[in-house]
Structure formats: structure tokens, C-alpha cells
mmCIF file of C-alpha atoms in Angstrom:
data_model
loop_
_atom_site.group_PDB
_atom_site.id
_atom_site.type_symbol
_atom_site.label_atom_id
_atom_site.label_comp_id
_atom_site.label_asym_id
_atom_site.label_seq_id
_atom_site.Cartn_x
_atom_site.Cartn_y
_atom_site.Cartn_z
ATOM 1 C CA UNK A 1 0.000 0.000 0.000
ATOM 2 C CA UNK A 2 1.314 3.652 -0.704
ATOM 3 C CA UNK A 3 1.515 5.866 2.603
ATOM 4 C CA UNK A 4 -0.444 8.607 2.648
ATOM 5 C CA UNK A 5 2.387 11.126 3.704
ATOM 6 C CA UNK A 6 0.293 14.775 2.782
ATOM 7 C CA UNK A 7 1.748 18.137 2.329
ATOM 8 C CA UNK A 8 -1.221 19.904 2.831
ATOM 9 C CA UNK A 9 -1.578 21.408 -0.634
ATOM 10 C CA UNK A 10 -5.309 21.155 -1.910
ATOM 11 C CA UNK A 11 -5.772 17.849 -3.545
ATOM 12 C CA UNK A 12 -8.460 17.431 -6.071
ATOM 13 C CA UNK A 13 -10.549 13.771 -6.312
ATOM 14 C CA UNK A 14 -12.351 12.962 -9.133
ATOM 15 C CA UNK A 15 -15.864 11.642 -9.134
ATOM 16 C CA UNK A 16 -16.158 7.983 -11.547
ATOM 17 C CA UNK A 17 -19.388 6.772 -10.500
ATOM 18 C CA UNK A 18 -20.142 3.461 -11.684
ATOM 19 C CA UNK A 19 -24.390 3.560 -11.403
ATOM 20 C CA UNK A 20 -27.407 4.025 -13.424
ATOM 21 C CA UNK A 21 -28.588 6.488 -11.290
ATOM 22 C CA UNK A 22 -26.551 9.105 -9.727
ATOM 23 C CA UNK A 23 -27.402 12.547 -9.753
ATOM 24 C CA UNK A 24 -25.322 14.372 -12.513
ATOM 25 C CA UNK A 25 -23.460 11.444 -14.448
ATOM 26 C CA UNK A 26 -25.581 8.250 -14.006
ATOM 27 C CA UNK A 27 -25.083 5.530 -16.579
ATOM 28 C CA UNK A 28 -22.133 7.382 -18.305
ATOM 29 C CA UNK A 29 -19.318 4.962 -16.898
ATOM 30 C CA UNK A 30 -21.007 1.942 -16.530
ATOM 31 C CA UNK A 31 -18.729 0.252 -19.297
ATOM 32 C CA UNK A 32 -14.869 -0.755 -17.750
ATOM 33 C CA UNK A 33 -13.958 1.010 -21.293
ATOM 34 C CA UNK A 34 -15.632 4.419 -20.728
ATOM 35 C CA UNK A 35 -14.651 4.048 -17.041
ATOM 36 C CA UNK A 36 -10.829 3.662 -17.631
ATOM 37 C CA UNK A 37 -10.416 6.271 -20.224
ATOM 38 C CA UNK A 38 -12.571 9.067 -17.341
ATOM 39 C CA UNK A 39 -10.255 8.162 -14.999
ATOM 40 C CA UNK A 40 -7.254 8.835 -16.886
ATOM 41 C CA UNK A 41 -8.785 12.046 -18.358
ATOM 42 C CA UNK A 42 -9.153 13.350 -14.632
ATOM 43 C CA UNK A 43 -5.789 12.173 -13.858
ATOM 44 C CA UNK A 44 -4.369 14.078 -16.606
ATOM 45 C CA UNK A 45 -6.400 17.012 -15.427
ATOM 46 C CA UNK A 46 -5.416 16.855 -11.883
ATOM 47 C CA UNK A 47 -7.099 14.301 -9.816
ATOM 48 C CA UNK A 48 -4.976 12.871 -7.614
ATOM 49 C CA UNK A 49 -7.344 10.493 -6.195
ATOM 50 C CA UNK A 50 -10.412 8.430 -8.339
ATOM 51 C CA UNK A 51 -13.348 7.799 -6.236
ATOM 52 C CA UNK A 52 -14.954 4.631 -7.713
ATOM 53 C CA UNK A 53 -18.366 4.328 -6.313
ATOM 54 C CA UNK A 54 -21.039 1.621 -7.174
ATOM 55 C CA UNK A 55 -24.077 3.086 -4.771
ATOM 56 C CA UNK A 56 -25.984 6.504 -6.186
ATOM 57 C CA UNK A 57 -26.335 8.818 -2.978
ATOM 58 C CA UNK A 58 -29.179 11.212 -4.889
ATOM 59 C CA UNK A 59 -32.479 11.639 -2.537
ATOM 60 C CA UNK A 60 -34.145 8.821 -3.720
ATOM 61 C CA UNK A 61 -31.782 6.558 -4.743
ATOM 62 C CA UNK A 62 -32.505 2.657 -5.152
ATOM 63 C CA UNK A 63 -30.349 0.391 -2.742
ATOM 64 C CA UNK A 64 -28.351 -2.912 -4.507
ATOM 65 C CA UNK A 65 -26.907 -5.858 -2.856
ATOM 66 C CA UNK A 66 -23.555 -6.074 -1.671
ATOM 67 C CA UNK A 67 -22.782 -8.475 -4.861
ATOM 68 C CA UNK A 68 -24.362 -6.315 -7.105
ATOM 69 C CA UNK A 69 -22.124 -2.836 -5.892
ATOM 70 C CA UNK A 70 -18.937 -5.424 -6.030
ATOM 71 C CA UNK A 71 -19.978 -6.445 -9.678
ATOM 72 C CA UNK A 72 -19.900 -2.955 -10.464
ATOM 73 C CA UNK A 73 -17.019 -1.505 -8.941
ATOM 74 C CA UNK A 74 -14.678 -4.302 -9.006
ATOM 75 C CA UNK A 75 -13.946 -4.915 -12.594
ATOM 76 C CA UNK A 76 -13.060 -0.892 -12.651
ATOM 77 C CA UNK A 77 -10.813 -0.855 -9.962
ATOM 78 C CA UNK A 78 -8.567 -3.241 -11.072
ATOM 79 C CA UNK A 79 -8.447 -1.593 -14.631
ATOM 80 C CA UNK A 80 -7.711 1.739 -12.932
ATOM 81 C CA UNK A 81 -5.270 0.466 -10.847
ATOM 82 C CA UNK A 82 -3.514 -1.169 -13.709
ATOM 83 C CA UNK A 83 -4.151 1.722 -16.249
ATOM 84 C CA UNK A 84 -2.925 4.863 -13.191
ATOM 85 C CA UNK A 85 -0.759 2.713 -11.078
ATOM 86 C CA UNK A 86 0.763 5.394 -9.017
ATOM 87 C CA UNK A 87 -3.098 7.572 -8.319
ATOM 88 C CA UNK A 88 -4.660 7.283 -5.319
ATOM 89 C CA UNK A 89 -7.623 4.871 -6.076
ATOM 90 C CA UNK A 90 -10.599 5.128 -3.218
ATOM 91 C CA UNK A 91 -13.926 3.071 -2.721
ATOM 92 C CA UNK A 92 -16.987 5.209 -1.988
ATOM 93 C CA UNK A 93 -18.981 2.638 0.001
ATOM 94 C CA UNK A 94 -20.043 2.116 3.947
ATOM 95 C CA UNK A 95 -19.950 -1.957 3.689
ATOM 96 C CA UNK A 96 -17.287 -3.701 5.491
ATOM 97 C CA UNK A 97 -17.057 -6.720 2.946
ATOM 98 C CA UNK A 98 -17.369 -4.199 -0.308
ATOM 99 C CA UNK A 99 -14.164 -1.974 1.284
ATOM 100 C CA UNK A 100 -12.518 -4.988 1.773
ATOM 101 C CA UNK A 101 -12.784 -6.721 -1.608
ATOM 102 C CA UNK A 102 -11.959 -3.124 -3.283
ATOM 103 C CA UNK A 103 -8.625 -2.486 -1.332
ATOM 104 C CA UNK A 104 -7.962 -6.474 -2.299
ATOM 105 C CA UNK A 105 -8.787 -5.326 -5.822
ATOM 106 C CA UNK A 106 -6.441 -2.109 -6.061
ATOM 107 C CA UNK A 107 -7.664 0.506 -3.904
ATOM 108 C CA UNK A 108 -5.774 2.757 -1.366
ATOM 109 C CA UNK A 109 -8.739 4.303 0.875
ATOM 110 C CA UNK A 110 -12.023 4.221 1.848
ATOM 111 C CA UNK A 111 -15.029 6.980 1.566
ATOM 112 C CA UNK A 112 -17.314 6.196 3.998
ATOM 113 C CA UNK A 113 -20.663 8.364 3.383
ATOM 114 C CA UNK A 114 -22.072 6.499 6.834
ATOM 115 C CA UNK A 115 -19.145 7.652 9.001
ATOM 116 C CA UNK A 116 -18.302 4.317 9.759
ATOM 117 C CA UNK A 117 -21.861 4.308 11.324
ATOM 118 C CA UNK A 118 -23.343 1.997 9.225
ATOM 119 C CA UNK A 119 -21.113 -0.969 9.351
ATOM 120 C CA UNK A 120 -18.870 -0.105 12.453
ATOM 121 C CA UNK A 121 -16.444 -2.593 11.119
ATOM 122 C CA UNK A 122 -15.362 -0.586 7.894
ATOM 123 C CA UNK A 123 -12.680 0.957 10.234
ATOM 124 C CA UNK A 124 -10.858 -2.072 10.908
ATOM 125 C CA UNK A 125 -10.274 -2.591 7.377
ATOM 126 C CA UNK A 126 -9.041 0.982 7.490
ATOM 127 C CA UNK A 127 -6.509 0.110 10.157
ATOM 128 C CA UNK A 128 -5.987 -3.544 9.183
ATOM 129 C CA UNK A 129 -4.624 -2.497 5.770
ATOM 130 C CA UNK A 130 -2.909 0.693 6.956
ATOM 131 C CA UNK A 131 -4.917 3.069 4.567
ATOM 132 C CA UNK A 132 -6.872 6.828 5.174
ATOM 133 C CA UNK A 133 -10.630 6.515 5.772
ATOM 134 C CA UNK A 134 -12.855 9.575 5.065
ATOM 135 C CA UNK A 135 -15.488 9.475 7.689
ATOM 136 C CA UNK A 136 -18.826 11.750 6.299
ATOM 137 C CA UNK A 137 -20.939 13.434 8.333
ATOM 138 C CA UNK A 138 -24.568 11.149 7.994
ATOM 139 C CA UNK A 139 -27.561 10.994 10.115
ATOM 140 C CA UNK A 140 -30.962 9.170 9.918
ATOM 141 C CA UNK A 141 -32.984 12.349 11.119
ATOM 142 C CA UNK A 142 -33.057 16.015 10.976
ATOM 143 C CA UNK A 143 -33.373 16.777 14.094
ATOM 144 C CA UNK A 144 -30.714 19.314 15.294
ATOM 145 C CA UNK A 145 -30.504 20.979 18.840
ATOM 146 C CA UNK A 146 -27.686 22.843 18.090
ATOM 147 C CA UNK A 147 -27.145 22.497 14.229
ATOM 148 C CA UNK A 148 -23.221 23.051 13.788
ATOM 149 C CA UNK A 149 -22.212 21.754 17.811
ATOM 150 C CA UNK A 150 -24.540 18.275 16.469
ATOM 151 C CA UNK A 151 -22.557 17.982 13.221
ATOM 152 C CA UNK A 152 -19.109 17.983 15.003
ATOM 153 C CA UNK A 153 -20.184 15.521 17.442
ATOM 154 C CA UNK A 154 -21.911 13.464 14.825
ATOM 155 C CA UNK A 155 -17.750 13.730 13.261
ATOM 156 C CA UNK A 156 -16.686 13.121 16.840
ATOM 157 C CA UNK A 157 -18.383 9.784 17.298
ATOM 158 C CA UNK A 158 -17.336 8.434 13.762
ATOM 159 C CA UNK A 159 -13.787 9.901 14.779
ATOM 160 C CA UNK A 160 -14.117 7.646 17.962
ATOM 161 C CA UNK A 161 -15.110 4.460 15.997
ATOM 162 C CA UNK A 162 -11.743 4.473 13.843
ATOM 163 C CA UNK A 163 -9.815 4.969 16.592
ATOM 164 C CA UNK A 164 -11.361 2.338 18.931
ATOM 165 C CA UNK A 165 -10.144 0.540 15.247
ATOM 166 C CA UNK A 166 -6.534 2.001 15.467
ATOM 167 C CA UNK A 167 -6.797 4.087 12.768
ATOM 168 C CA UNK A 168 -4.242 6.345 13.349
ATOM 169 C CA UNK A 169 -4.880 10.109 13.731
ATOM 170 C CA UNK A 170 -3.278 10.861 10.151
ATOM 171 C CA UNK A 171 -5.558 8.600 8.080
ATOM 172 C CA UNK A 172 -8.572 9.896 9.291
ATOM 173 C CA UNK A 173 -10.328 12.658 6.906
ATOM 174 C CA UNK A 174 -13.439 14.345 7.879
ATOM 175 C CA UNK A 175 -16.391 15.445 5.357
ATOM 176 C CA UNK A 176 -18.937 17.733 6.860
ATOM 177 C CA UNK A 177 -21.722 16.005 4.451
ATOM 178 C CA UNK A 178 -22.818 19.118 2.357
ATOM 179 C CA UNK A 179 -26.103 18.127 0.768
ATOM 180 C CA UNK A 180 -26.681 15.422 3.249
ATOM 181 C CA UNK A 181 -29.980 15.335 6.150
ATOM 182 C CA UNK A 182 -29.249 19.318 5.952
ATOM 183 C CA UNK A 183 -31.255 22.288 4.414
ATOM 184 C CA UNK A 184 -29.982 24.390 1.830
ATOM 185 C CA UNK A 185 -29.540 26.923 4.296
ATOM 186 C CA UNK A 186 -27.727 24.585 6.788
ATOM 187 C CA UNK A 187 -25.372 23.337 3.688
ATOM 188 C CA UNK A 188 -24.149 27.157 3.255
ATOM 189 C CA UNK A 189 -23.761 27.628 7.287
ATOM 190 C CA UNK A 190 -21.365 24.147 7.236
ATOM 191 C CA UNK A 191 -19.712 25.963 4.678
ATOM 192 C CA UNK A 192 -19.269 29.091 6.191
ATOM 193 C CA UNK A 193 -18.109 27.854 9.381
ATOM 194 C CA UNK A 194 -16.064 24.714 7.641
ATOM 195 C CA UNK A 195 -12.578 26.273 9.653
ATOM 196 C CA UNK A 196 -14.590 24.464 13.168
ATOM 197 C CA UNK A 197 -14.463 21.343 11.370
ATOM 198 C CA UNK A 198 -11.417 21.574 10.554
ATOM 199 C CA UNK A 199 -10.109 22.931 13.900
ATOM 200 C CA UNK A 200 -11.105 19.118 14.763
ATOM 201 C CA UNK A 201 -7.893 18.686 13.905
ATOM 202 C CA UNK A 202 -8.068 16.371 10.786
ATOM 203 C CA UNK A 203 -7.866 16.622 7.605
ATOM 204 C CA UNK A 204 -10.845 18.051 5.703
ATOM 205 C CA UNK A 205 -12.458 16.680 2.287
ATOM 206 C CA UNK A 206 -15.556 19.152 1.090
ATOM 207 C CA UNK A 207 -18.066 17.659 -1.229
ATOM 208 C CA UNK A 208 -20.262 20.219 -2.729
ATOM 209 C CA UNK A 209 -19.849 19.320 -6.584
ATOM 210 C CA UNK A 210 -22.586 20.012 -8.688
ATOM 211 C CA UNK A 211 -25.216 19.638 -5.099
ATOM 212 C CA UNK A 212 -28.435 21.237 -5.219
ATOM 213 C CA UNK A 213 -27.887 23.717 -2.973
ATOM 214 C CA UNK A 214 -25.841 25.044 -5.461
ATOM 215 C CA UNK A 215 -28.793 24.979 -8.175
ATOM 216 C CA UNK A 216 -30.896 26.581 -6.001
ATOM 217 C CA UNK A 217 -28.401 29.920 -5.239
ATOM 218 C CA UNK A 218 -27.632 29.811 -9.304
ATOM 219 C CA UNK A 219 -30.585 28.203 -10.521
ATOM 220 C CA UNK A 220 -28.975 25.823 -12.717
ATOM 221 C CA UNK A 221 -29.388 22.369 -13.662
ATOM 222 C CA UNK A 222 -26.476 19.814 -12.243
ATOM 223 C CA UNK A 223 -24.417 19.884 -15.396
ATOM 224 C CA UNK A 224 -24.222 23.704 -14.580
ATOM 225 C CA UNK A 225 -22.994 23.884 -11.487
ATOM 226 C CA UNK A 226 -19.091 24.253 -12.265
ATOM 227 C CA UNK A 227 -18.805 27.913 -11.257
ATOM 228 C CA UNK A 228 -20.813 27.457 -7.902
ATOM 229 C CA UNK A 229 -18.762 24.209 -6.714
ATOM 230 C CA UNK A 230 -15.793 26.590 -7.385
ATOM 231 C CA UNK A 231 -16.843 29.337 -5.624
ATOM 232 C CA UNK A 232 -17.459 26.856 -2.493
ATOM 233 C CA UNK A 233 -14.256 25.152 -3.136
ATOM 234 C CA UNK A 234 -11.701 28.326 -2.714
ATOM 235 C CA UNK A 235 -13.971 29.548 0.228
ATOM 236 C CA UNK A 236 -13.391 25.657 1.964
ATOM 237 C CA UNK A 237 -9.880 25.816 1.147
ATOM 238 C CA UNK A 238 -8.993 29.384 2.127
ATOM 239 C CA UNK A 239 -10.433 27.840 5.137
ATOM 240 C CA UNK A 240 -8.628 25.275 5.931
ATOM 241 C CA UNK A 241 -10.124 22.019 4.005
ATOM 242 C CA UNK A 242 -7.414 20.081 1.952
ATOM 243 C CA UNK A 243 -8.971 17.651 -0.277
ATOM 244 C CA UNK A 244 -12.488 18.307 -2.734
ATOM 245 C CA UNK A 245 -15.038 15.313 -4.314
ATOM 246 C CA UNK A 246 -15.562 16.997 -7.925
ATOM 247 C CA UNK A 247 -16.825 16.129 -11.221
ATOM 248 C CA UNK A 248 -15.480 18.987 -12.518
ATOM 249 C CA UNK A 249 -11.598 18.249 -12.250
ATOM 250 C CA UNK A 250 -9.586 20.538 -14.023
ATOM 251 C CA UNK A 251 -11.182 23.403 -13.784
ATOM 252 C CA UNK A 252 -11.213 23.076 -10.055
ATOM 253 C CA UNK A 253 -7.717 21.955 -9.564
ATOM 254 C CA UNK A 254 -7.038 25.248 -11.267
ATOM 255 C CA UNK A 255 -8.419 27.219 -8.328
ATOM 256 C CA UNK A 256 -7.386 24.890 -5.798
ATOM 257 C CA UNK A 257 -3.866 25.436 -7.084
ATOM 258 C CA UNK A 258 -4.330 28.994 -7.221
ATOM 259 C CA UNK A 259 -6.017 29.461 -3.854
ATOM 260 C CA UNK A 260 -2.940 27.187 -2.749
ATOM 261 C CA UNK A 261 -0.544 29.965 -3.646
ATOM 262 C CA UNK A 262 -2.867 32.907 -2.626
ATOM 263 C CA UNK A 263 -2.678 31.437 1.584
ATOM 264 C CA UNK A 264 0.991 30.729 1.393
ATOM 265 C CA UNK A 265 0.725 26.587 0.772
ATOM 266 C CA UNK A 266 2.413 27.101 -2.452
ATOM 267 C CA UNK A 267 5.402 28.357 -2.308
ATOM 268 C CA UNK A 268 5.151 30.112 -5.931
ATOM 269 C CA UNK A 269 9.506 30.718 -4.932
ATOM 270 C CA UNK A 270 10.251 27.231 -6.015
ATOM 271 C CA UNK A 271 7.744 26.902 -9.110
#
């Protein structure tokens, strides 16, 4: 397994959904082909991590088996991994045997949308294999005492399962969950107070490609929504998040670069 030794600098992962059904891109990559040759396209546009996901998170969405989200992602991540061996290949699932098979099969983390809440056990594959884990902020309800106070502990307890795991402190990530059990409203207010999350003291990934909160400020349709996940990515990473979930990759690793250099990550001395 590669170590995930980070220098902070904004690092850009690319969305390759492999589903009929997600929001934005559903059904594009379903072939291994088409898959392969959008991963390498976002690698050459600056991804430095694929997300290969088999399970559509839109509201909505229709659940499949565990042997159904293997059948989908499996054959992808091993022609990824043999097509970009040196990118960072992670498996957007919450099942314990799914993360398991995938790292078998190629990949280097895990994106847990659950928060390790799920399946409790997806952290011990994080620690048993020595790889990052991205724990998302989830919920089942909507109910909020204190909306931003709730999230962090929501982050809290996920942060507590992967260490009861022994995941060390380093390969934990945190994702806030913009667009998830949230109001459009409470989306922007995780965003504008993202710098608590990440005074957590973890790294930060910020997922607000293409989400409808976004439509609604811009009133666009999902494949129009480039200009408002940029304007929320420099604002999360002038804030302190280090890694964004895009579709749109190299347009965004543009200003991810450039808002690198503009807070002092960069030094522009040495370019």
C-alpha cells in the first residue's frame, strides 16, 4: 500500500461513479472502457485520487446488494489500478465486505458516506490495511438541537469508531456532508463555518460538486454547477479544508492550485 504522507496542498478527487442512477453522471461509466479512459482524463487534469463508487447517494436513490455494488465496482478498480498505477484509487462505500474486496482489488482508501456508522467494522479494514478513511458526516434524522455543535459531534463519534479501530490520527479525513440530512440553508452555514471542522484537527475533504444547494443559489441544472462548486471550493480551502469530491476536475484543480498559492501553501519561490 502507498503511505499517505500529505503536504497539505489542496488535492483534487475525481468523481467515476459506476451507477445508473446518480445525480449528474448516471449511466455514463457503466462500461470498464468508458470508465478507464474518465479516470485517466481526470488524472491528466489533476485528480490525484479516483473515487470509484457503485451506490448513487441522490435523494431517492434505489439500494443494490452487496454483490451487485462489487460487480460494479470491481472490474473498474482493477483496470484503474492497472491503467494509473501510481493515483490514489478510493472506494466510496459504507460496507465492510465491499471496502474490503476493493482495497484487495487495487484501492488505497475508503469513503465512507455512513461515518463508519453503518457498518462499524469498515474501520478495521481501514486500520488492518494501513490506509486513510474519510469518515462523512450522515444521520438518519433532521433533528438538530444545536445544528453546527450536532454535526461535530456526529464527526466526533465516527472519529471515535476508527480509533477504537486504530486508525491512526493521520488517516482519518473528515467530510462535513454538504447536501446530506441538511437544508440548503444549513449546507451554506457548514460551509461558512467549515474552519470548526477543521479545527477538529483532521484533515478536511468538502463535497459540494454540482449539489443542489448550489442549483438553487444559481438556478442551474447539475451539469451547470461548475462555477458554484468553485466558488465553495476556494472559500473551503482558504479555510482550511485540503482535499475536494468533484466532477469537474480541471477546472477546479485550477483554483485549488491557485487558492494554494494565494494562503501561502504554495510556495510560488520554487515553481
Amino acid at each position: 500500500m502507498k503511505k499517505w504522507k500529505r503536504d497539505h496542498l489542496g488535492m483534487v478527487m475525481g468523481i467515476l461513479n459506476v451507477t445508473p442512477d446518480s445525480f449528474s453522471d448516471g449511466g455514463k461509466y457503466m462500461q470498464v472502457e468508458e470508465a478507464v479512459a474518465r479516470a485517466v482524463q481526470m488524472a491528466k487534469d489533476g485528480a490525484g485520487i479516483i473515487d470509484v463508487g457503485g451506490i448513487s447517494t441522490r435523494p431517492g436513490f434505489s439500494e443494490v446488494t452487496p454483490e451487485e455494488e462489487l460487480a460494479r465496482i470491481m472490474p473498474v478498480i482493477k483496470a484503474v489500478r492497472n491503467a494509473l498505477p501510481d493515483i490514489w484509487i478510493s472506494v466510496d462505500t459504507w460496507r465492510v465486505e465491499v471496502a474490503e474486496q476493493a482495497v484487495l482489488a487495487g484501492a488505497d482508501m475508503i469513503n465512507d458516506q455512513w461515518g463508519a456508522k453503518k457498518e462499524p467494522k469498515i474501520a478495521e479494514v481501514a486500520a488492518k490495511f494501513d490506509i486513510p478513511i474519510c469518515l462523512m458526516h450522515n444521520r438518519e434524522n433532521t433533528h438538530y438541537e444545536d445544528f453546527l455543535e450536532d454535526v461535530k459531534n456526529d464527526l466526533l463519534e465516527s472519529v471515535a469508531i476508527a480509533k477504537a479501530a486504530a486508525v491512526p490520527d493521520e488517516h482519518i479525513i473528515l467530510d462535513p456532508g454538504f447536501g446530506f440530512v441538511k437544508t440548503p440553508a444549513q449546507n451554506l452555514e457548514v460551509l461558512r463555518r467549515i474552519d470548526e471542522i477543521v479545527a477538529l484537527g483532521y484533515e478536511v475533504l468538502l463535497g459540494t460538486s454540482r449539489k443542489s444547494t448550489i442549483g438553487l443559489v444559481l438556478g442551474t441544472t447539475p451539469l451547470d454547477r461548475m462555477e458554484g462548486t468553485g466558488a465553495t471550493t476556494v472559500y473551503g480551502f482558504a479555510k482550511g479544508c485540503t482535499i475536494t469530491r468533484v466532477h469537474d476536475v480541471l477546472p477546479i484543480a485550477r483554483m485549488v492550485r491557485m487558492t494554494d498559492a494565494i494562503t501561502g501553501k504554495l510556495d510560488i519561490t520554487k515553481l
